[in-house]
Every structure is written in structure tokens, then in C-alpha cells.
Amino acid sequence: DAGVIQSPRHEVTEMGQEVTLRCKPISGHDYLFWYRQTMMRGLELLIYFNNNVPIDDSGMPEDRFSAKMPNASFSTLKIQPSEPRDSAVYFCASSLSSLQETQYFGPGTRLLVL
Amino acid sequence: TQLLEQSPQFLSIQEGENLTVYCNSSSVFSSLQWYRQEPGEGPVLLVTVVTGGEVKKLKRLTFQFGDARKDSSLHITAAQPGDTGLYLCAGRPNDYKLSFGAGTTVTVRA
């Protein structure tokens, strides 16, 4: 299995621009999670989906952030407009059939907003 | 404020030495997990401890869950350069979403 796939691996953009991060979960996994990792705040859960439906988005920092999962094999996290404080590594993870099962993380997207 | 406090934040030791990393909380967890994250990669699950007082061993790594299920430790015996990485503990308060500690960066010098 290819594992969780994320793209791009690195993104550099200017403040005010729209940024779209992409994730392909492991095939057959029902849960998909978006995390953000920074030195200051560590690894934080932003939102998670079950069977393509957003269940809990309480970790999304503000309205500039949105996430979608149009089908079982694809999800996006969008930031519009981006700000320098959004600079972080964004991880996507998936798990098989429950919140309690092992989460498998992708390699992350390193975002730098200038 | 982190739900899970990890200490120390950084640890640098010589190959062959032992080390211990701690994960503490005032909350009770149904289970605690330990992950290792290498540069440029996502965290990878090492172990899950479920029962208070439980001890699990993974080669040179020993994981312990506190009796009250509020804390955990990771001990590495005879550390090797391949053990270098960010070690994260994570728990589920009320068996819900996974909450991560800030991590301990371990560097093992050859």
C-alpha cells in the first residue's frame, strides 16, 4: 500500500494568496484527519471526516480555513487568504473504521507564507 | 496549555547511553500512545498502552503506563543513532479525539 499521500510536499506563497493542500488517504479507511504542527503549539487536530462527512471542525482556526472531502479517496484543506502565521507543517492521517484505531500519517506539507 | 506535558523538551546523549522521556497529565486517559517522528516525515505509532501499570517492550524501548492512567514513560536502553527523532505521546480524553504532547526531541550522537 502506498500509505497516505499528500501534495505538495512544500509550498511557498505570499500573504493573501489562496493555498490548497491535498490528501489521498489509505484505500478503505473511513476516517480522515487534518493536523497542523508548529514549534509553538505542537500537533493540533484541525478537522476530521468519517465516510467523507465532516464530523468535528472545532480545531479549524478561523473562517479562512476550509476542508472538503468530495469522495473517499481525496480531501483538500484550503486557506484563503493565507497569512504568515499559517506557516506550519500540515499533516493528513487516516484510520480504518473508528476514532480509536491507529492513525497513519502522511509525510506532510510544509507551508511557508511570506 | 497542553493537555499532555512532555519532558524534557530536548535530550542529547551519546550512543550506548540510556534515556527516559516522560509524559504527564492531570487527566485520566483510556489509553496512551507513543509516536516517533523523523525529519520530513509524519509521526509513526510505536505503541499503545491501555491498562494502568502496563509495561510494554519493543526491542530496546520500554513503555510504561502509570497506575492512575495519567502519565507514561518511554525508556530507551543503549540508544543508537537510529533512535534519533521527535517522540510524541498522545491520548484520548474521554476516548474521543487524539491529543498530542509537544514532544521530546532526542538526538543520539555516534
XYZ file of C-alpha atoms in Angstrom:
224
model
C 0.000 0.000 0.000
C 1.277 3.471 -0.814
C 0.243 4.941 2.507
C -1.276 8.377 2.901
C -0.243 10.660 0.060
C -0.018 14.429 0.400
C 0.753 17.119 -2.117
C 2.522 19.351 -2.485
C 5.341 18.462 -0.084
C 6.464 22.069 0.082
C 4.584 25.274 -0.639
C 5.856 28.826 -0.512
C 3.341 31.569 -1.099
C 2.777 35.213 -0.404
C 0.401 36.605 2.157
C -3.103 36.940 0.766
C -2.813 34.104 -1.698
C -5.018 31.031 -1.695
C -3.363 27.760 -0.703
C -4.780 24.298 -1.361
C -3.321 21.208 0.270
C -4.286 17.773 -0.968
C -4.544 14.345 0.618
C -5.235 10.829 -0.569
C -5.978 8.516 2.389
C -5.188 4.826 2.529
C -7.730 2.923 0.473
C -10.539 1.521 2.583
C -10.001 3.869 5.510
C -13.183 5.532 6.691
C -11.631 8.315 8.778
C -9.512 11.199 7.575
C -7.824 13.764 9.794
C -6.097 17.082 9.103
C -3.461 18.221 11.607
C -1.197 21.229 11.856
C 2.226 21.127 13.509
C 4.171 24.161 14.713
C 7.013 24.623 17.161
C 4.830 26.751 19.413
C 1.670 24.648 19.518
C 2.823 21.164 18.560
C 0.488 18.853 16.653
C -3.121 20.053 16.610
C -6.174 18.407 15.107
C -7.957 20.763 12.737
C -10.836 18.660 11.411
C -11.784 15.074 10.790
C -14.125 13.273 8.412
C -15.987 9.985 8.672
C -17.134 8.466 5.401
C -16.480 11.790 3.648
C -18.636 13.758 6.107
C -17.020 16.426 8.318
C -17.644 15.407 11.921
C -15.704 17.883 14.022
C -14.144 21.097 12.736
C -13.704 22.739 16.128
C -9.953 22.826 15.619
C -10.110 24.924 12.469
C -8.519 28.232 13.491
C -10.820 30.612 11.640
C -13.036 31.086 8.634
C -10.057 31.398 6.342
C -9.635 27.644 6.659
C -11.935 25.172 4.931
C -11.749 21.455 4.212
C -13.639 19.199 1.872
C -13.781 15.510 1.101
C -15.663 15.047 -2.161
C -15.012 11.297 -2.241
C -13.406 8.524 -0.245
C -10.023 8.937 -1.885
C -9.475 12.682 -1.828
C -9.554 15.599 0.576
C -8.436 19.211 0.428
C -7.562 21.808 3.026
C -7.808 25.353 1.735
C -6.555 28.571 3.265
C -7.911 31.782 1.764
C -6.426 34.303 2.257
C -3.200 32.937 3.714
C -1.265 34.764 6.427
C 2.322 34.373 7.695
C 1.053 32.835 10.937
C -0.369 29.947 8.890
C 3.187 28.776 8.211
C 3.421 25.238 9.556
C 3.572 21.598 8.530
C 0.136 20.233 7.697
C -0.435 16.520 8.062
C -3.192 14.319 6.788
C -3.868 10.998 8.513
C -6.356 8.196 8.028
C -7.661 5.321 10.110
C -9.624 2.242 9.244
C -13.039 2.211 10.871
C -13.089 4.070 14.174
C -11.573 7.001 16.041
C -9.788 4.558 18.334
C -7.893 2.751 15.612
C -4.340 3.508 14.572
C -3.904 6.685 12.586
C -1.481 6.565 9.673
C 0.094 9.877 8.850
C 1.205 11.223 5.509
C 4.587 12.914 5.032
C 3.101 16.370 5.474
C 3.064 19.608 3.505
C 5.488 22.261 4.711
C 3.824 25.634 4.138
C 5.634 28.949 4.268
C 3.610 32.123 3.876
C 5.768 35.183 3.261
C -1.952 24.825 27.693
C -1.060 21.308 26.614
C -3.243 18.507 27.949
C -0.170 16.281 27.918
C 3.137 17.685 29.188
C 6.300 16.056 27.922
C 9.747 16.341 29.452
C 12.437 17.013 28.729
C 11.876 19.085 25.617
C 15.310 18.220 24.231
C 17.671 15.363 25.001
C 21.115 14.774 23.524
C 23.070 11.697 24.507
C 25.963 9.546 23.361
C 25.416 6.242 21.609
C 25.105 3.449 24.152
C 23.599 5.571 26.918
C 20.100 5.152 28.301
C 17.361 7.763 28.273
C 13.871 8.279 29.637
C 11.140 10.545 28.308
C 8.108 11.469 30.380
C 4.514 12.276 29.523
C 2.294 13.685 32.276
C -1.250 14.954 32.626
C -3.823 15.783 35.270
C -6.427 13.976 33.172
C -7.160 10.273 33.074
C -6.818 8.564 29.714
C -8.365 5.354 28.481
C -5.132 4.763 26.567
C -1.884 6.500 25.723
C 0.153 6.206 22.566
C 3.779 6.914 21.715
C 4.869 8.045 18.260
C 8.246 8.722 16.700
C 8.601 11.345 14.021
C 11.683 11.668 11.841
C 12.576 14.877 9.988
C 10.414 15.434 6.916
C 8.020 12.633 7.792
C 4.797 12.127 9.677
C 4.543 10.529 13.124
C 4.607 6.747 13.242
C 2.869 4.839 16.016
C 5.222 2.858 18.260
C 2.896 1.512 20.925
C -0.472 1.866 22.655
C -0.799 1.259 26.396
C -4.243 0.647 27.782
C -4.116 -0.770 31.315
C -2.888 1.165 34.349
C 0.555 -0.118 35.342
C 1.059 -1.771 31.976
C 4.602 -2.230 30.685
C 5.308 -2.920 27.030
C 8.648 -3.625 25.422
C 9.624 -3.035 21.833
C 13.230 -4.216 21.411
C 15.283 -1.637 23.360
C 12.255 0.560 24.072
C 10.205 0.116 27.252
C 6.884 1.893 27.685
C 5.055 2.218 30.972
C 1.547 3.471 31.728
C 1.028 4.936 35.193
C -1.225 3.139 37.646
C -3.689 6.041 37.617
C -3.561 6.248 33.794
C -2.459 9.891 33.914
C 1.162 9.503 32.895
C 3.527 7.401 30.856
C 7.239 6.988 30.255
C 9.439 5.789 27.441
C 12.839 4.319 28.290
C 15.437 3.535 25.657
C 18.315 1.229 26.588
C 21.665 1.526 24.825
C 20.466 4.236 22.464
C 21.626 4.176 18.857
C 21.789 6.969 16.264
C 18.753 5.409 14.582
C 16.725 6.285 17.676
C 17.117 9.969 16.872
C 13.782 11.695 16.343
C 10.858 13.531 17.877
C 8.968 11.372 20.372
C 5.333 12.285 20.882
C 2.872 10.963 23.388
C -0.837 11.152 22.640
C -4.001 10.319 24.500
C -7.738 10.333 24.123
C -9.533 12.174 26.906
C -12.960 10.599 27.212
C -11.987 8.169 24.442
C -12.510 10.899 21.887
C -10.092 12.862 19.713
C -6.373 12.219 19.932
C -4.498 14.939 21.820
C -0.709 15.199 21.401
C 2.024 16.379 23.712
C 4.577 18.900 22.443
C 7.182 16.184 22.008
C 10.739 15.416 23.075
C 13.497 15.819 20.516
C 16.055 13.056 21.042
C 19.487 13.200 19.455
C 21.817 10.229 19.767
C 25.410 11.065 18.846
C 27.602 8.369 17.313
